[in-house]
Amino acid sequence: MSSNVTVEVSERIATITFNSPKTLNAITQADYDAFTNALREVDARDDVLVTIWQANGKWFSAAWLSAPFAFLGIATEGCCSVTFRSKMGTAKANEVLIWGKKMDAQELLKCGFINQILPQQTVPEFQAAVRKLVLERLEHSDPVSLLTIKRLIKAGLKDQHNFDAVNLRESYVLAERFASGVPVERLQKIARKELKHKL
């Protein structure tokens, strides 16, 4: 199975890019595997201080967040049942994860899910602006201190939440949901326009 995930490393920045704009960067099993492997490889490199995860096309540059898990008949994934609550609070996480409420960029900024909103621009301009911002911040940071602080933050989060356990739990529930046939049935209804939802 081929993947549409690429990895580039330069100037101490690893850039992992999803390249499926025609499918809005829908992630296949091969993409999940490639992304996971890319993260592990980048994590093991001494020449990388920061990783940028981006996508070509509309998916990552959209100005809203949508997680229609219940609508699609599936369960949460990627540890978002913990990380969303941690980043945006229980009430907002419930709205997004249970009810599929879309949050625009201003709402995401206000609840602390994102740090900054960049001006609207083309995808290549946006990617260049993010890279420039990261390079400017790296210029004034001691690499050893930066990596040490990141390790301490990661250790604190791991102590607070066992993400391996969370991810495993979500994966089992997600597999059960797909095995039930409900997600496929709902996606087929969406394709036939018998069920409407703005994904």
mmCIF file of C-alpha atoms in Angstrom:
data_model
loop_
_atom_site.group_PDB
_atom_site.id
_atom_site.type_symbol
_atom_site.label_atom_id
_atom_site.label_comp_id
_atom_site.label_asym_id
_atom_site.label_seq_id
_atom_site.Cartn_x
_atom_site.Cartn_y
_atom_site.Cartn_z
ATOM 1 C CA MET A 1 0.000 0.000 0.000
ATOM 2 C CA SER A 2 1.474 3.383 -0.934
ATOM 3 C CA SER A 3 1.299 6.444 1.236
ATOM 4 C CA ASN A 4 0.909 10.126 0.435
ATOM 5 C CA VAL A 5 3.045 11.206 3.401
ATOM 6 C CA THR A 6 6.406 12.879 2.822
ATOM 7 C CA VAL A 7 9.139 13.894 5.265
ATOM 8 C CA GLU A 8 11.732 16.604 4.754
ATOM 9 C CA VAL A 9 14.367 17.771 7.219
ATOM 10 C CA SER A 10 16.211 21.076 6.906
ATOM 11 C CA GLU A 11 17.396 23.803 9.258
ATOM 12 C CA ARG A 12 16.613 21.606 12.285
ATOM 13 C CA ILE A 13 12.938 21.397 11.258
ATOM 14 C CA ALA A 14 11.251 18.168 10.163
ATOM 15 C CA THR A 15 8.224 18.760 7.938
ATOM 16 C CA ILE A 16 5.735 15.908 7.596
ATOM 17 C CA THR A 17 3.275 16.568 4.784
ATOM 18 C CA PHE A 18 0.057 14.834 3.775
ATOM 19 C CA ASN A 19 -0.314 15.069 -0.022
ATOM 20 C CA SER A 20 -3.875 14.024 -0.910
ATOM 21 C CA PRO A 21 -5.663 17.316 -1.614
ATOM 22 C CA LYS A 22 -8.262 15.704 -3.894
ATOM 23 C CA THR A 23 -9.555 13.607 -0.965
ATOM 24 C CA LEU A 24 -9.145 16.489 1.512
ATOM 25 C CA ASN A 25 -6.208 14.498 2.906
ATOM 26 C CA ALA A 26 -8.397 11.652 4.135
ATOM 27 C CA ILE A 27 -5.939 9.443 5.983
ATOM 28 C CA THR A 28 -5.595 5.852 4.776
ATOM 29 C CA GLN A 29 -4.130 2.979 6.786
ATOM 30 C CA ALA A 30 -0.904 3.366 4.790
ATOM 31 C CA ASP A 31 -0.856 7.079 5.720
ATOM 32 C CA TYR A 32 -1.366 6.280 9.419
ATOM 33 C CA ASP A 33 1.539 3.822 9.259
ATOM 34 C CA ALA A 34 3.758 6.250 7.344
ATOM 35 C CA PHE A 35 2.921 9.115 9.704
ATOM 36 C CA THR A 36 3.633 6.997 12.787
ATOM 37 C CA ASN A 37 6.924 5.789 11.327
ATOM 38 C CA ALA A 38 7.866 9.339 10.324
ATOM 39 C CA LEU A 39 7.256 10.599 13.866
ATOM 40 C CA ARG A 40 9.395 7.807 15.312
ATOM 41 C CA GLU A 41 12.210 8.442 12.831
ATOM 42 C CA VAL A 42 12.131 12.196 13.418
ATOM 43 C CA ASP A 43 12.066 11.692 17.183
ATOM 44 C CA ALA A 44 15.247 9.614 16.979
ATOM 45 C CA ARG A 45 17.167 12.274 15.026
ATOM 46 C CA ASP A 46 19.572 14.580 16.852
ATOM 47 C CA ASP A 47 19.385 17.220 14.116
ATOM 48 C CA VAL A 48 15.652 17.930 14.548
ATOM 49 C CA LEU A 49 14.342 20.385 17.139
ATOM 50 C CA VAL A 50 10.827 20.994 15.795
ATOM 51 C CA THR A 51 8.353 19.030 13.694
ATOM 52 C CA ILE A 52 5.787 20.731 11.478
ATOM 53 C CA TRP A 53 2.803 18.613 10.448
ATOM 54 C CA GLN A 54 1.058 20.055 7.416
ATOM 55 C CA ALA A 55 -1.050 19.114 4.419
ATOM 56 C CA ASN A 56 -1.317 20.293 0.854
ATOM 57 C CA GLY A 57 -4.798 21.384 -0.067
ATOM 58 C CA LYS A 58 -7.779 22.514 1.984
ATOM 59 C CA TRP A 59 -7.804 20.137 4.960
ATOM 60 C CA PHE A 60 -5.156 21.674 7.220
ATOM 61 C CA SER A 61 -5.738 25.246 6.145
ATOM 62 C CA ALA A 62 -9.459 25.294 6.909
ATOM 63 C CA ALA A 63 -10.440 27.880 9.497
ATOM 64 C CA TRP A 64 -12.548 25.505 11.580
ATOM 65 C CA LEU A 65 -12.343 22.222 13.421
ATOM 66 C CA SER A 66 -14.916 19.475 12.891
ATOM 67 C CA ALA A 67 -14.986 16.031 14.482
ATOM 68 C CA PRO A 68 -18.251 14.373 13.389
ATOM 69 C CA PHE A 69 -17.472 11.031 15.043
ATOM 70 C CA ALA A 70 -20.989 10.317 16.350
ATOM 71 C CA PHE A 71 -22.560 11.449 13.073
ATOM 72 C CA LEU A 72 -20.370 8.990 11.168
ATOM 73 C CA GLY A 73 -21.072 6.236 13.686
ATOM 74 C CA ILE A 74 -17.447 5.926 14.791
ATOM 75 C CA ALA A 75 -15.501 6.741 17.948
ATOM 76 C CA THR A 76 -12.729 9.211 18.750
ATOM 77 C CA GLU A 77 -9.183 8.518 17.625
ATOM 78 C CA GLY A 78 -5.648 9.796 18.016
ATOM 79 C CA CYS A 79 -6.091 10.392 21.760
ATOM 80 C CA CYS A 80 -8.460 13.312 21.115
ATOM 81 C CA SER A 81 -10.772 12.087 23.904
ATOM 82 C CA VAL A 82 -8.045 13.265 26.283
ATOM 83 C CA THR A 83 -6.127 15.923 24.353
ATOM 84 C CA PHE A 84 -9.181 17.936 23.290
ATOM 85 C CA ARG A 85 -10.455 18.058 26.866
ATOM 86 C CA SER A 86 -6.992 18.997 28.064
ATOM 87 C CA LYS A 87 -6.618 21.794 25.503
ATOM 88 C CA MET A 88 -10.138 23.259 25.325
ATOM 89 C CA GLY A 89 -11.856 22.124 28.531
ATOM 90 C CA THR A 90 -14.499 19.480 29.141
ATOM 91 C CA ALA A 91 -17.532 21.477 27.996
ATOM 92 C CA LYS A 92 -16.066 22.492 24.633
ATOM 93 C CA ALA A 93 -14.547 19.030 24.072
ATOM 94 C CA ASN A 94 -17.973 17.470 24.686
ATOM 95 C CA GLU A 95 -19.566 19.819 22.140
ATOM 96 C CA VAL A 96 -16.950 18.995 19.513
ATOM 97 C CA LEU A 97 -16.478 15.259 20.130
ATOM 98 C CA ILE A 98 -19.997 14.174 21.116
ATOM 99 C CA TRP A 99 -22.169 16.608 19.186
ATOM 100 C CA GLY A 100 -19.805 17.310 16.267
ATOM 101 C CA LYS A 101 -19.946 21.084 16.793
ATOM 102 C CA LYS A 102 -17.660 22.951 14.424
ATOM 103 C CA MET A 103 -15.365 25.498 16.001
ATOM 104 C CA ASP A 104 -13.961 28.340 13.944
ATOM 105 C CA ALA A 105 -10.467 29.730 14.327
ATOM 106 C CA GLN A 106 -11.543 32.486 16.748
ATOM 107 C CA GLU A 107 -13.249 29.938 19.047
ATOM 108 C CA LEU A 108 -10.193 27.667 18.903
ATOM 109 C CA LEU A 109 -7.936 30.592 19.802
ATOM 110 C CA LYS A 110 -10.203 31.738 22.636
ATOM 111 C CA CYS A 111 -10.308 28.308 24.310
ATOM 112 C CA GLY A 112 -6.537 27.781 23.952
ATOM 113 C CA PHE A 113 -6.666 25.004 21.356
ATOM 114 C CA ILE A 114 -4.465 27.047 19.022
ATOM 115 C CA ASN A 115 -1.902 29.769 19.790
ATOM 116 C CA GLN A 116 -2.209 32.117 16.854
ATOM 117 C CA ILE A 117 -4.216 32.868 13.727
ATOM 118 C CA LEU A 118 -2.244 33.754 10.618
ATOM 119 C CA PRO A 119 -3.741 35.915 7.856
ATOM 120 C CA GLN A 120 -5.666 34.119 5.127
ATOM 121 C CA GLN A 121 -3.343 33.155 2.279
ATOM 122 C CA THR A 122 -2.629 30.376 -0.180
ATOM 123 C CA VAL A 123 -1.475 27.017 1.179
ATOM 124 C CA PRO A 124 2.156 27.500 0.024
ATOM 125 C CA GLU A 125 2.206 31.025 1.517
ATOM 126 C CA PHE A 126 0.758 29.707 4.778
ATOM 127 C CA GLN A 127 3.322 26.895 4.954
ATOM 128 C CA ALA A 128 6.144 29.381 4.277
ATOM 129 C CA ALA A 129 4.803 31.746 6.966
ATOM 130 C CA VAL A 130 4.679 28.934 9.552
ATOM 131 C CA ARG A 131 8.222 27.856 8.676
ATOM 132 C CA LYS A 132 9.466 31.460 8.932
ATOM 133 C CA LEU A 133 7.811 31.853 12.342
ATOM 134 C CA VAL A 134 9.392 28.629 13.623
ATOM 135 C CA LEU A 135 12.828 29.590 12.272
ATOM 136 C CA GLU A 136 12.610 32.996 13.961
ATOM 137 C CA ARG A 137 11.804 31.348 17.285
ATOM 138 C CA LEU A 138 14.541 28.742 16.866
ATOM 139 C CA GLU A 139 17.083 31.472 16.159
ATOM 140 C CA HIS A 140 16.777 32.731 19.738
ATOM 141 C CA SER A 141 16.568 29.336 21.480
ATOM 142 C CA ASP A 142 19.308 27.178 22.894
ATOM 143 C CA PRO A 143 18.836 23.730 21.285
ATOM 144 C CA VAL A 144 19.701 21.709 24.400
ATOM 145 C CA SER A 145 17.425 23.821 26.591
ATOM 146 C CA LEU A 146 14.606 23.567 24.047
ATOM 147 C CA LEU A 147 14.824 19.768 23.879
ATOM 148 C CA THR A 148 15.093 19.495 27.679
ATOM 149 C CA ILE A 149 11.978 21.608 28.198
ATOM 150 C CA LYS A 150 10.096 19.563 25.583
ATOM 151 C CA ARG A 151 11.100 16.328 27.368
ATOM 152 C CA LEU A 152 9.910 17.716 30.718
ATOM 153 C CA ILE A 153 6.563 18.804 29.264
ATOM 154 C CA LYS A 154 6.136 15.420 27.582
ATOM 155 C CA ALA A 155 7.014 13.566 30.795
ATOM 156 C CA GLY A 156 4.524 15.665 32.747
ATOM 157 C CA LEU A 157 1.779 14.895 30.245
ATOM 158 C CA LYS A 158 2.645 11.211 30.281
ATOM 159 C CA ASP A 159 2.454 11.203 34.069
ATOM 160 C CA GLN A 160 -0.927 12.906 33.859
ATOM 161 C CA HIS A 161 -2.298 10.814 30.983
ATOM 162 C CA ASN A 162 -1.126 7.465 29.732
ATOM 163 C CA PHE A 163 -1.523 8.209 26.027
ATOM 164 C CA ASP A 164 -0.566 4.691 24.998
ATOM 165 C CA ALA A 165 -3.501 3.377 27.026
ATOM 166 C CA VAL A 166 -5.817 6.106 25.693
ATOM 167 C CA ASN A 167 -4.821 5.435 22.085
ATOM 168 C CA LEU A 168 -5.207 1.665 22.544
ATOM 169 C CA ARG A 169 -8.647 2.108 24.126
ATOM 170 C CA GLU A 170 -9.782 4.430 21.324
ATOM 171 C CA SER A 171 -8.395 2.067 18.665
ATOM 172 C CA TYR A 172 -10.351 -0.903 20.051
ATOM 173 C CA VAL A 173 -13.589 1.082 20.214
ATOM 174 C CA LEU A 174 -12.995 2.496 16.725
ATOM 175 C CA ALA A 175 -12.428 -1.031 15.369
ATOM 176 C CA GLU A 176 -15.655 -2.196 17.052
ATOM 177 C CA ARG A 177 -17.566 0.672 15.457
ATOM 178 C CA PHE A 178 -16.244 -0.169 11.977
ATOM 179 C CA ALA A 179 -16.954 -3.869 12.538
ATOM 180 C CA SER A 180 -20.581 -2.955 13.325
ATOM 181 C CA GLY A 181 -21.000 -1.710 9.754
ATOM 182 C CA VAL A 182 -22.672 1.522 10.891
ATOM 183 C CA PRO A 183 -19.925 3.903 9.681
ATOM 184 C CA VAL A 184 -19.840 2.347 6.194
ATOM 185 C CA GLU A 185 -23.644 2.480 5.998
ATOM 186 C CA ARG A 186 -23.698 6.126 7.066
ATOM 187 C CA LEU A 187 -20.911 7.069 4.637
ATOM 188 C CA GLN A 188 -22.808 5.341 1.827
ATOM 189 C CA LYS A 189 -25.938 7.324 2.725
ATOM 190 C CA ILE A 190 -23.896 10.522 2.646
ATOM 191 C CA ALA A 191 -22.526 9.557 -0.781
ATOM 192 C CA ARG A 192 -26.079 8.892 -2.035
ATOM 193 C CA LYS A 193 -27.178 12.235 -0.517
ATOM 194 C CA GLU A 194 -29.704 10.475 1.729
ATOM 195 C CA LEU A 195 -27.982 11.889 4.795
ATOM 196 C CA LYS A 196 -26.686 15.462 4.963
ATOM 197 C CA HIS A 197 -23.983 16.853 7.177
ATOM 198 C CA LYS A 198 -21.342 19.485 6.586
ATOM 199 C CA LEU A 199 -18.156 17.518 7.203
#
